[in-house]
Amino acid sequence: MLFINTRPTERAYHLTQALDFPVLELPLLELVPNKIDIEQYQQLAQAQVVVVVSPTAAQLGLDGLKKSGVSLEQLEHIQWIAVGKTTAQVLQKVGINAYIPELETSEGMLQLPILRNINKGCVAFWRGRGGRQFMMQHLQAQGTTILNFCLYYRQLPDHSPQIFKQNLRYIQHNMPIFVCISSEASWHNWLLLCKHYPYLIKQCIYLTLGERLTQLVQHTALLVRQIQNLTPKSIQEAVKEA
């Protein structure tokens, strides 16, 4: 068997080291910072809630606050949501305590009481380009004002197609193959890598994060297992149950 760890390079190491079966690191996403105007950070005090969707978003957002001259004291009224524990740890380093959903997805965050009761308030998103569209649309439909901080964009790393080609024979001879799919963007990049190998798409077992992503992958793939988070424990349990 083989587990393909598709997490961004800076997040893959811990997961790879914690697993007790063969792993191939094949990042499907890399995060490239965007420039955000200082004036946008100065609007942040209007928000009641800030949603932080990744460790990268947390760090880039905090860096932006520092450059803009906005202090955390000016944001004391704000409640923070982190998509997962790693993101929350970045915020905790500067004294920000964040709510963390049980399910580390948009759906999980929307179930938090703080967002279910936001009504017509204002929510800021520290996110990547193209991410969390479902979540923002859901809140906007309820009359919530959105402050959109697009802190980075995601792309397929330049070296990933080469890694894929160099390891294709190894992948083909190590069935079953488990592939971690953590976002819609990573799924589309996996399909791009495999466009000349449709049989491989059908043969793999996909570990997908959350219900909505699972349903998306099921439109194309036959073998899909939903996971609740990206911890080594969740990955190992899903592999053993497959």
PDB file of C-alpha atoms in Angstrom:
ATOM      1  CA  MET A   1       0.000   0.000   0.000  1.00  0.00           C
ATOM      2  CA  LEU A   2       0.960   3.646  -0.333  1.00  0.00           C
ATOM      3  CA  PHE A   3      -0.312   6.889   1.190  1.00  0.00           C
ATOM      4  CA  ILE A   4       0.136   9.990  -0.956  1.00  0.00           C
ATOM      5  CA  ASN A   5       0.570  12.985   1.322  1.00  0.00           C
ATOM      6  CA  THR A   6      -0.675  15.932  -0.724  1.00  0.00           C
ATOM      7  CA  ARG A   7      -0.352  18.601   1.966  1.00  0.00           C
ATOM      8  CA  PRO A   8       1.730  21.730   1.231  1.00  0.00           C
ATOM      9  CA  THR A   9       5.419  21.053   1.819  1.00  0.00           C
ATOM     10  CA  GLU A  10       5.612  23.093   5.031  1.00  0.00           C
ATOM     11  CA  ARG A  11       2.708  21.096   6.534  1.00  0.00           C
ATOM     12  CA  ALA A  12       3.520  17.631   5.201  1.00  0.00           C
ATOM     13  CA  TYR A  13       6.517  16.655   7.333  1.00  0.00           C
ATOM     14  CA  HIS A  14       4.724  16.146  10.654  1.00  0.00           C
ATOM     15  CA  LEU A  15       2.058  13.967   9.073  1.00  0.00           C
ATOM     16  CA  THR A  16       4.577  11.889   7.122  1.00  0.00           C
ATOM     17  CA  GLN A  17       6.703  11.234  10.201  1.00  0.00           C
ATOM     18  CA  ALA A  18       3.697  10.179  12.296  1.00  0.00           C
ATOM     19  CA  LEU A  19       2.368   7.511   9.917  1.00  0.00           C
ATOM     20  CA  ASP A  20       3.487   3.894  10.163  1.00  0.00           C
ATOM     21  CA  PHE A  21       3.091   2.951   6.486  1.00  0.00           C
ATOM     22  CA  PRO A  22       4.809   3.983   3.223  1.00  0.00           C
ATOM     23  CA  VAL A  23       4.285   7.636   2.300  1.00  0.00           C
ATOM     24  CA  LEU A  24       4.979   9.624  -0.853  1.00  0.00           C
ATOM     25  CA  GLU A  25       4.986  13.399  -0.433  1.00  0.00           C
ATOM     26  CA  LEU A  26       3.321  14.961  -3.476  1.00  0.00           C
ATOM     27  CA  PRO A  27       2.124  18.496  -2.643  1.00  0.00           C
ATOM     28  CA  LEU A  28      -0.922  19.559  -4.617  1.00  0.00           C
ATOM     29  CA  LEU A  29      -0.906  23.142  -3.330  1.00  0.00           C
ATOM     30  CA  GLU A  30       1.556  25.857  -2.504  1.00  0.00           C
ATOM     31  CA  LEU A  31       0.567  29.182  -1.001  1.00  0.00           C
ATOM     32  CA  VAL A  32       1.850  32.431  -2.518  1.00  0.00           C
ATOM     33  CA  PRO A  33       1.279  35.672  -0.539  1.00  0.00           C
ATOM     34  CA  ASN A  34      -0.824  38.533  -1.912  1.00  0.00           C
ATOM     35  CA  LYS A  35      -0.284  42.183  -1.062  1.00  0.00           C
ATOM     36  CA  ILE A  36      -3.101  43.675   1.033  1.00  0.00           C
ATOM     37  CA  ASP A  37      -3.612  47.437   1.356  1.00  0.00           C
ATOM     38  CA  ILE A  38      -2.994  48.915   4.794  1.00  0.00           C
ATOM     39  CA  GLU A  39      -6.378  50.642   4.600  1.00  0.00           C
ATOM     40  CA  GLN A  40      -8.111  47.283   4.531  1.00  0.00           C
ATOM     41  CA  TYR A  41      -6.592  46.261   7.862  1.00  0.00           C
ATOM     42  CA  GLN A  42      -7.772  49.538   9.339  1.00  0.00           C
ATOM     43  CA  GLN A  43     -11.340  48.462   8.539  1.00  0.00           C
ATOM     44  CA  LEU A  44     -10.983  45.298  10.614  1.00  0.00           C
ATOM     45  CA  ALA A  45     -12.327  46.928  13.773  1.00  0.00           C
ATOM     46  CA  GLN A  46     -15.769  46.948  12.097  1.00  0.00           C
ATOM     47  CA  ALA A  47     -15.970  43.157  12.415  1.00  0.00           C
ATOM     48  CA  GLN A  48     -17.460  41.165  15.281  1.00  0.00           C
ATOM     49  CA  VAL A  49     -15.759  37.954  14.166  1.00  0.00           C
ATOM     50  CA  VAL A  50     -12.584  37.079  12.236  1.00  0.00           C
ATOM     51  CA  VAL A  51     -12.436  33.660  10.552  1.00  0.00           C
ATOM     52  CA  VAL A  52      -8.881  32.406   9.982  1.00  0.00           C
ATOM     53  CA  VAL A  53      -8.744  29.501   7.551  1.00  0.00           C
ATOM     54  CA  SER A  54      -5.135  28.253   7.751  1.00  0.00           C
ATOM     55  CA  PRO A  55      -1.826  28.713   9.602  1.00  0.00           C
ATOM     56  CA  THR A  56      -0.556  30.668   6.587  1.00  0.00           C
ATOM     57  CA  ALA A  57      -3.569  32.988   6.721  1.00  0.00           C
ATOM     58  CA  ALA A  58      -2.981  33.491  10.440  1.00  0.00           C
ATOM     59  CA  GLN A  59       0.668  34.440  10.019  1.00  0.00           C
ATOM     60  CA  LEU A  60       0.131  36.663   6.986  1.00  0.00           C
ATOM     61  CA  GLY A  61      -2.813  38.372   8.674  1.00  0.00           C
ATOM     62  CA  LEU A  62      -0.831  39.073  11.839  1.00  0.00           C
ATOM     63  CA  ASP A  63       2.074  40.399   9.755  1.00  0.00           C
ATOM     64  CA  GLY A  64      -0.370  42.690   7.948  1.00  0.00           C
ATOM     65  CA  LEU A  65      -1.752  44.010  11.231  1.00  0.00           C
ATOM     66  CA  LYS A  66       1.746  44.867  12.382  1.00  0.00           C
ATOM     67  CA  LYS A  67       2.612  46.685   9.150  1.00  0.00           C
ATOM     68  CA  SER A  68      -0.656  48.599   9.167  1.00  0.00           C
ATOM     69  CA  GLY A  69      -0.226  49.833  12.727  1.00  0.00           C
ATOM     70  CA  VAL A  70      -3.456  48.226  13.945  1.00  0.00           C
ATOM     71  CA  SER A  71      -2.937  46.904  17.478  1.00  0.00           C
ATOM     72  CA  LEU A  72      -4.639  43.914  19.050  1.00  0.00           C
ATOM     73  CA  GLU A  73      -5.943  46.287  21.733  1.00  0.00           C
ATOM     74  CA  GLN A  74      -8.018  47.962  19.013  1.00  0.00           C
ATOM     75  CA  LEU A  75      -9.538  44.566  18.201  1.00  0.00           C
ATOM     76  CA  GLU A  76     -10.359  43.435  21.741  1.00  0.00           C
ATOM     77  CA  HIS A  77     -14.082  43.249  20.924  1.00  0.00           C
ATOM     78  CA  ILE A  78     -13.485  40.737  18.121  1.00  0.00           C
ATOM     79  CA  GLN A  79     -14.035  36.996  18.544  1.00  0.00           C
ATOM     80  CA  TRP A  80     -11.762  34.753  16.519  1.00  0.00           C
ATOM     81  CA  ILE A  81     -12.402  31.436  14.771  1.00  0.00           C
ATOM     82  CA  ALA A  82      -9.557  29.169  13.647  1.00  0.00           C
ATOM     83  CA  VAL A  83     -10.268  26.321  11.263  1.00  0.00           C
ATOM     84  CA  GLY A  84      -8.063  23.937  13.280  1.00  0.00           C
ATOM     85  CA  LYS A  85      -5.623  23.554  16.161  1.00  0.00           C
ATOM     86  CA  THR A  86      -2.510  24.446  14.162  1.00  0.00           C
ATOM     87  CA  THR A  87      -4.085  27.699  13.005  1.00  0.00           C
ATOM     88  CA  ALA A  88      -5.202  28.448  16.559  1.00  0.00           C
ATOM     89  CA  GLN A  89      -1.642  27.912  17.813  1.00  0.00           C
ATOM     90  CA  VAL A  90      -0.335  30.642  15.497  1.00  0.00           C
ATOM     91  CA  LEU A  91      -2.900  33.064  16.918  1.00  0.00           C
ATOM     92  CA  GLN A  92      -2.221  31.953  20.478  1.00  0.00           C
ATOM     93  CA  LYS A  93       1.411  33.053  20.159  1.00  0.00           C
ATOM     94  CA  VAL A  94       0.247  36.676  20.157  1.00  0.00           C
ATOM     95  CA  GLY A  95      -2.396  36.140  22.843  1.00  0.00           C
ATOM     96  CA  ILE A  96      -5.444  35.531  20.638  1.00  0.00           C
ATOM     97  CA  ASN A  97      -7.737  32.736  21.829  1.00  0.00           C
ATOM     98  CA  ALA A  98      -9.791  31.288  18.991  1.00  0.00           C
ATOM     99  CA  TYR A  99     -12.811  29.001  18.754  1.00  0.00           C
ATOM    100  CA  ILE A 100     -12.063  25.729  16.929  1.00  0.00           C
ATOM    101  CA  PRO A 101     -14.801  23.632  15.280  1.00  0.00           C
ATOM    102  CA  GLU A 102     -15.019  19.885  15.835  1.00  0.00           C
ATOM    103  CA  LEU A 103     -15.102  19.391  12.063  1.00  0.00           C
ATOM    104  CA  GLU A 104     -12.276  21.406  10.502  1.00  0.00           C
ATOM    105  CA  THR A 105     -14.255  22.573   7.470  1.00  0.00           C
ATOM    106  CA  SER A 106     -16.525  25.440   6.413  1.00  0.00           C
ATOM    107  CA  GLU A 107     -19.523  23.406   7.547  1.00  0.00           C
ATOM    108  CA  GLY A 108     -17.901  22.821  10.909  1.00  0.00           C
ATOM    109  CA  MET A 109     -17.207  26.512  11.446  1.00  0.00           C
ATOM    110  CA  LEU A 110     -20.747  27.469  10.458  1.00  0.00           C
ATOM    111  CA  GLN A 111     -22.051  25.219  13.237  1.00  0.00           C
ATOM    112  CA  LEU A 112     -20.257  27.251  15.895  1.00  0.00           C
ATOM    113  CA  PRO A 113     -22.793  29.246  17.978  1.00  0.00           C
ATOM    114  CA  ILE A 114     -20.822  32.427  17.380  1.00  0.00           C
ATOM    115  CA  LEU A 115     -21.634  32.277  13.650  1.00  0.00           C
ATOM    116  CA  ARG A 116     -25.085  30.763  13.961  1.00  0.00           C
ATOM    117  CA  ASN A 117     -26.103  33.809  15.993  1.00  0.00           C
ATOM    118  CA  ILE A 118     -24.241  36.478  14.034  1.00  0.00           C
ATOM    119  CA  ASN A 119     -27.456  37.693  12.316  1.00  0.00           C
ATOM    120  CA  LYS A 120     -26.647  40.899  10.391  1.00  0.00           C
ATOM    121  CA  GLY A 121     -23.233  41.493  11.885  1.00  0.00           C
ATOM    122  CA  CYS A 122     -19.858  41.748  10.180  1.00  0.00           C
ATOM    123  CA  VAL A 123     -17.433  38.856   9.668  1.00  0.00           C
ATOM    124  CA  ALA A 124     -13.900  39.192   8.314  1.00  0.00           C
ATOM    125  CA  PHE A 125     -12.189  36.335   6.500  1.00  0.00           C
ATOM    126  CA  TRP A 126      -8.443  35.794   6.450  1.00  0.00           C
ATOM    127  CA  ARG A 127      -8.270  33.341   3.568  1.00  0.00           C
ATOM    128  CA  GLY A 128      -6.727  32.344   0.261  1.00  0.00           C
ATOM    129  CA  ARG A 129      -8.051  33.383  -3.141  1.00  0.00           C
ATOM    130  CA  GLY A 130     -10.984  31.211  -4.160  1.00  0.00           C
ATOM    131  CA  GLY A 131     -11.342  29.621  -0.721  1.00  0.00           C
ATOM    132  CA  ARG A 132     -14.371  29.465   1.608  1.00  0.00           C
ATOM    133  CA  GLN A 133     -16.821  30.637  -1.052  1.00  0.00           C
ATOM    134  CA  PHE A 134     -19.571  28.392   0.323  1.00  0.00           C
ATOM    135  CA  MET A 135     -19.113  29.757   3.815  1.00  0.00           C
ATOM    136  CA  MET A 136     -19.141  33.406   2.764  1.00  0.00           C
ATOM    137  CA  GLN A 137     -22.164  32.948   0.523  1.00  0.00           C
ATOM    138  CA  HIS A 138     -24.045  31.222   3.335  1.00  0.00           C
ATOM    139  CA  LEU A 139     -23.394  34.126   5.713  1.00  0.00           C
ATOM    140  CA  GLN A 140     -24.178  36.780   3.103  1.00  0.00           C
ATOM    141  CA  ALA A 141     -27.533  35.116   2.440  1.00  0.00           C
ATOM    142  CA  GLN A 142     -28.346  35.722   6.114  1.00  0.00           C
ATOM    143  CA  GLY A 143     -27.529  39.424   5.806  1.00  0.00           C
ATOM    144  CA  THR A 144     -24.015  39.264   7.224  1.00  0.00           C
ATOM    145  CA  THR A 145     -21.482  41.814   5.965  1.00  0.00           C
ATOM    146  CA  ILE A 146     -18.208  40.241   4.781  1.00  0.00           C
ATOM    147  CA  LEU A 147     -14.750  41.815   4.980  1.00  0.00           C
ATOM    148  CA  ASN A 148     -12.625  39.831   2.564  1.00  0.00           C
ATOM    149  CA  PHE A 149      -8.877  39.577   3.186  1.00  0.00           C
ATOM    150  CA  CYS A 150      -7.481  37.524   0.294  1.00  0.00           C
ATOM    151  CA  LEU A 151      -4.034  36.963   1.771  1.00  0.00           C
ATOM    152  CA  TYR A 152      -2.605  34.408  -0.660  1.00  0.00           C
ATOM    153  CA  TYR A 153      -3.370  32.384  -3.722  1.00  0.00           C
ATOM    154  CA  ARG A 154      -2.919  28.657  -4.198  1.00  0.00           C
ATOM    155  CA  GLN A 155      -1.262  26.925  -7.111  1.00  0.00           C
ATOM    156  CA  LEU A 156       0.116  23.543  -8.075  1.00  0.00           C
ATOM    157  CA  PRO A 157       3.819  23.580  -7.162  1.00  0.00           C
ATOM    158  CA  ASP A 158       6.098  23.633 -10.211  1.00  0.00           C
ATOM    159  CA  HIS A 159       7.963  20.532  -9.060  1.00  0.00           C
ATOM    160  CA  SER A 160       4.881  18.371  -8.392  1.00  0.00           C
ATOM    161  CA  PRO A 161       4.339  17.147 -11.987  1.00  0.00           C
ATOM    162  CA  GLN A 162       7.966  15.982 -11.999  1.00  0.00           C
ATOM    163  CA  ILE A 163       7.530  14.174  -8.674  1.00  0.00           C
ATOM    164  CA  PHE A 164       4.409  12.507 -10.064  1.00  0.00           C
ATOM    165  CA  LYS A 165       6.107  11.333 -13.280  1.00  0.00           C
ATOM    166  CA  GLN A 166       9.218  10.101 -11.466  1.00  0.00           C
ATOM    167  CA  ASN A 167       7.127   8.044  -9.048  1.00  0.00           C
ATOM    168  CA  LEU A 168       4.364   6.883 -11.385  1.00  0.00           C
ATOM    169  CA  ARG A 169       5.704   3.333 -11.671  1.00  0.00           C
ATOM    170  CA  TYR A 170       6.190   3.189  -7.900  1.00  0.00           C
ATOM    171  CA  ILE A 171       2.610   4.364  -7.393  1.00  0.00           C
ATOM    172  CA  GLN A 172       1.209   1.851  -9.855  1.00  0.00           C
ATOM    173  CA  HIS A 173       2.912  -1.066  -8.118  1.00  0.00           C
ATOM    174  CA  ASN A 174       1.874  -0.236  -4.564  1.00  0.00           C
ATOM    175  CA  MET A 175      -1.859  -0.775  -4.494  1.00  0.00           C
ATOM    176  CA  PRO A 176      -3.948   0.108  -2.614  1.00  0.00           C
ATOM    177  CA  ILE A 177      -3.190   3.816  -2.944  1.00  0.00           C
ATOM    178  CA  PHE A 178      -4.633   6.325  -0.474  1.00  0.00           C
ATOM    179  CA  VAL A 179      -4.720   9.987  -1.486  1.00  0.00           C
ATOM    180  CA  CYS A 180      -5.369  12.830   0.949  1.00  0.00           C
ATOM    181  CA  ILE A 181      -7.741  15.447  -0.537  1.00  0.00           C
ATOM    182  CA  SER A 182      -8.142  18.415   1.788  1.00  0.00           C
ATOM    183  CA  SER A 183      -9.750  21.008  -0.498  1.00  0.00           C
ATOM    184  CA  GLU A 184     -11.509  21.504  -3.810  1.00  0.00           C
ATOM    185  CA  ALA A 185      -8.361  23.127  -5.200  1.00  0.00           C
ATOM    186  CA  SER A 186      -6.217  20.104  -4.312  1.00  0.00           C
ATOM    187  CA  TRP A 187      -8.763  17.786  -5.951  1.00  0.00           C
ATOM    188  CA  HIS A 188      -8.675  19.739  -9.208  1.00  0.00           C
ATOM    189  CA  ASN A 189      -4.878  19.688  -9.181  1.00  0.00           C
ATOM    190  CA  TRP A 190      -4.872  15.922  -8.634  1.00  0.00           C
ATOM    191  CA  LEU A 191      -7.163  15.496 -11.628  1.00  0.00           C
ATOM    192  CA  LEU A 192      -4.784  17.686 -13.639  1.00  0.00           C
ATOM    193  CA  LEU A 193      -1.803  15.500 -12.739  1.00  0.00           C
ATOM    194  CA  CYS A 194      -3.729  12.336 -13.620  1.00  0.00           C
ATOM    195  CA  LYS A 195      -5.402  13.572 -16.813  1.00  0.00           C
ATOM    196  CA  HIS A 196      -3.469  11.053 -18.939  1.00  0.00           C
ATOM    197  CA  TYR A 197      -4.026   8.233 -16.428  1.00  0.00           C
ATOM    198  CA  PRO A 198      -7.812   8.017 -15.885  1.00  0.00           C
ATOM    199  CA  TYR A 199      -7.513   4.455 -14.590  1.00  0.00           C
ATOM    200  CA  LEU A 200      -5.407   5.746 -11.693  1.00  0.00           C
ATOM    201  CA  ILE A 201      -8.126   8.204 -10.667  1.00  0.00           C
ATOM    202  CA  LYS A 202     -10.596   5.310 -10.379  1.00  0.00           C
ATOM    203  CA  GLN A 203      -8.233   2.967  -8.540  1.00  0.00           C
ATOM    204  CA  CYS A 204      -7.201   5.256  -5.688  1.00  0.00           C
ATOM    205  CA  ILE A 205      -8.937   5.501  -2.324  1.00  0.00           C
ATOM    206  CA  TYR A 206      -9.506   9.142  -1.418  1.00  0.00           C
ATOM    207  CA  LEU A 207      -9.521  10.465   2.131  1.00  0.00           C
ATOM    208  CA  THR A 208     -11.615  13.623   1.895  1.00  0.00           C
ATOM    209  CA  LEU A 209     -12.073  16.349   4.482  1.00  0.00           C
ATOM    210  CA  GLY A 210     -15.742  17.019   5.217  1.00  0.00           C
ATOM    211  CA  GLU A 211     -19.069  16.143   3.653  1.00  0.00           C
ATOM    212  CA  ARG A 212     -19.207  18.726   0.867  1.00  0.00           C
ATOM    213  CA  LEU A 213     -15.753  17.832  -0.471  1.00  0.00           C
ATOM    214  CA  THR A 214     -16.597  14.135  -0.197  1.00  0.00           C
ATOM    215  CA  GLN A 215     -19.672  14.628  -2.368  1.00  0.00           C
ATOM    216  CA  LEU A 216     -17.608  16.512  -4.953  1.00  0.00           C
ATOM    217  CA  VAL A 217     -14.994  13.766  -5.217  1.00  0.00           C
ATOM    218  CA  GLN A 218     -17.682  11.075  -5.413  1.00  0.00           C
ATOM    219  CA  HIS A 219     -18.845  12.534  -8.741  1.00  0.00           C
ATOM    220  CA  THR A 220     -15.617  11.169 -10.263  1.00  0.00           C
ATOM    221  CA  ALA A 221     -14.078   8.634  -7.897  1.00  0.00           C
ATOM    222  CA  LEU A 222     -15.412   5.269  -6.781  1.00  0.00           C
ATOM    223  CA  LEU A 223     -13.593   4.833  -3.467  1.00  0.00           C
ATOM    224  CA  VAL A 224     -13.987   7.754  -1.056  1.00  0.00           C
ATOM    225  CA  ARG A 225     -13.645   7.854   2.731  1.00  0.00           C
ATOM    226  CA  GLN A 226     -14.617  10.997   4.630  1.00  0.00           C
ATOM    227  CA  ILE A 227     -12.324  12.138   7.450  1.00  0.00           C
ATOM    228  CA  GLN A 228     -13.036  14.679  10.204  1.00  0.00           C
ATOM    229  CA  ASN A 229      -9.605  16.309  10.311  1.00  0.00           C
ATOM    230  CA  LEU A 230      -6.045  15.930   9.021  1.00  0.00           C
ATOM    231  CA  THR A 231      -4.430  14.540  12.167  1.00  0.00           C
ATOM    232  CA  PRO A 232      -2.276  11.404  11.889  1.00  0.00           C
ATOM    233  CA  LYS A 233      -4.809   9.567  14.054  1.00  0.00           C
ATOM    234  CA  SER A 234      -7.672  10.299  11.658  1.00  0.00           C
ATOM    235  CA  ILE A 235      -5.584   9.313   8.635  1.00  0.00           C
ATOM    236  CA  GLN A 236      -4.451   6.040  10.228  1.00  0.00           C
ATOM    237  CA  GLU A 237      -7.987   5.105  11.300  1.00  0.00           C
ATOM    238  CA  ALA A 238      -9.377   5.799   7.824  1.00  0.00           C
ATOM    239  CA  VAL A 239      -6.675   3.685   6.184  1.00  0.00           C
ATOM    240  CA  LYS A 240      -7.249   0.755   8.553  1.00  0.00           C
ATOM    241  CA  GLU A 241     -11.026   0.867   8.020  1.00  0.00           C
ATOM    242  CA  ALA A 242     -10.816   0.968   4.223  1.00  0.00           C
TER     243      ALA A 242
END
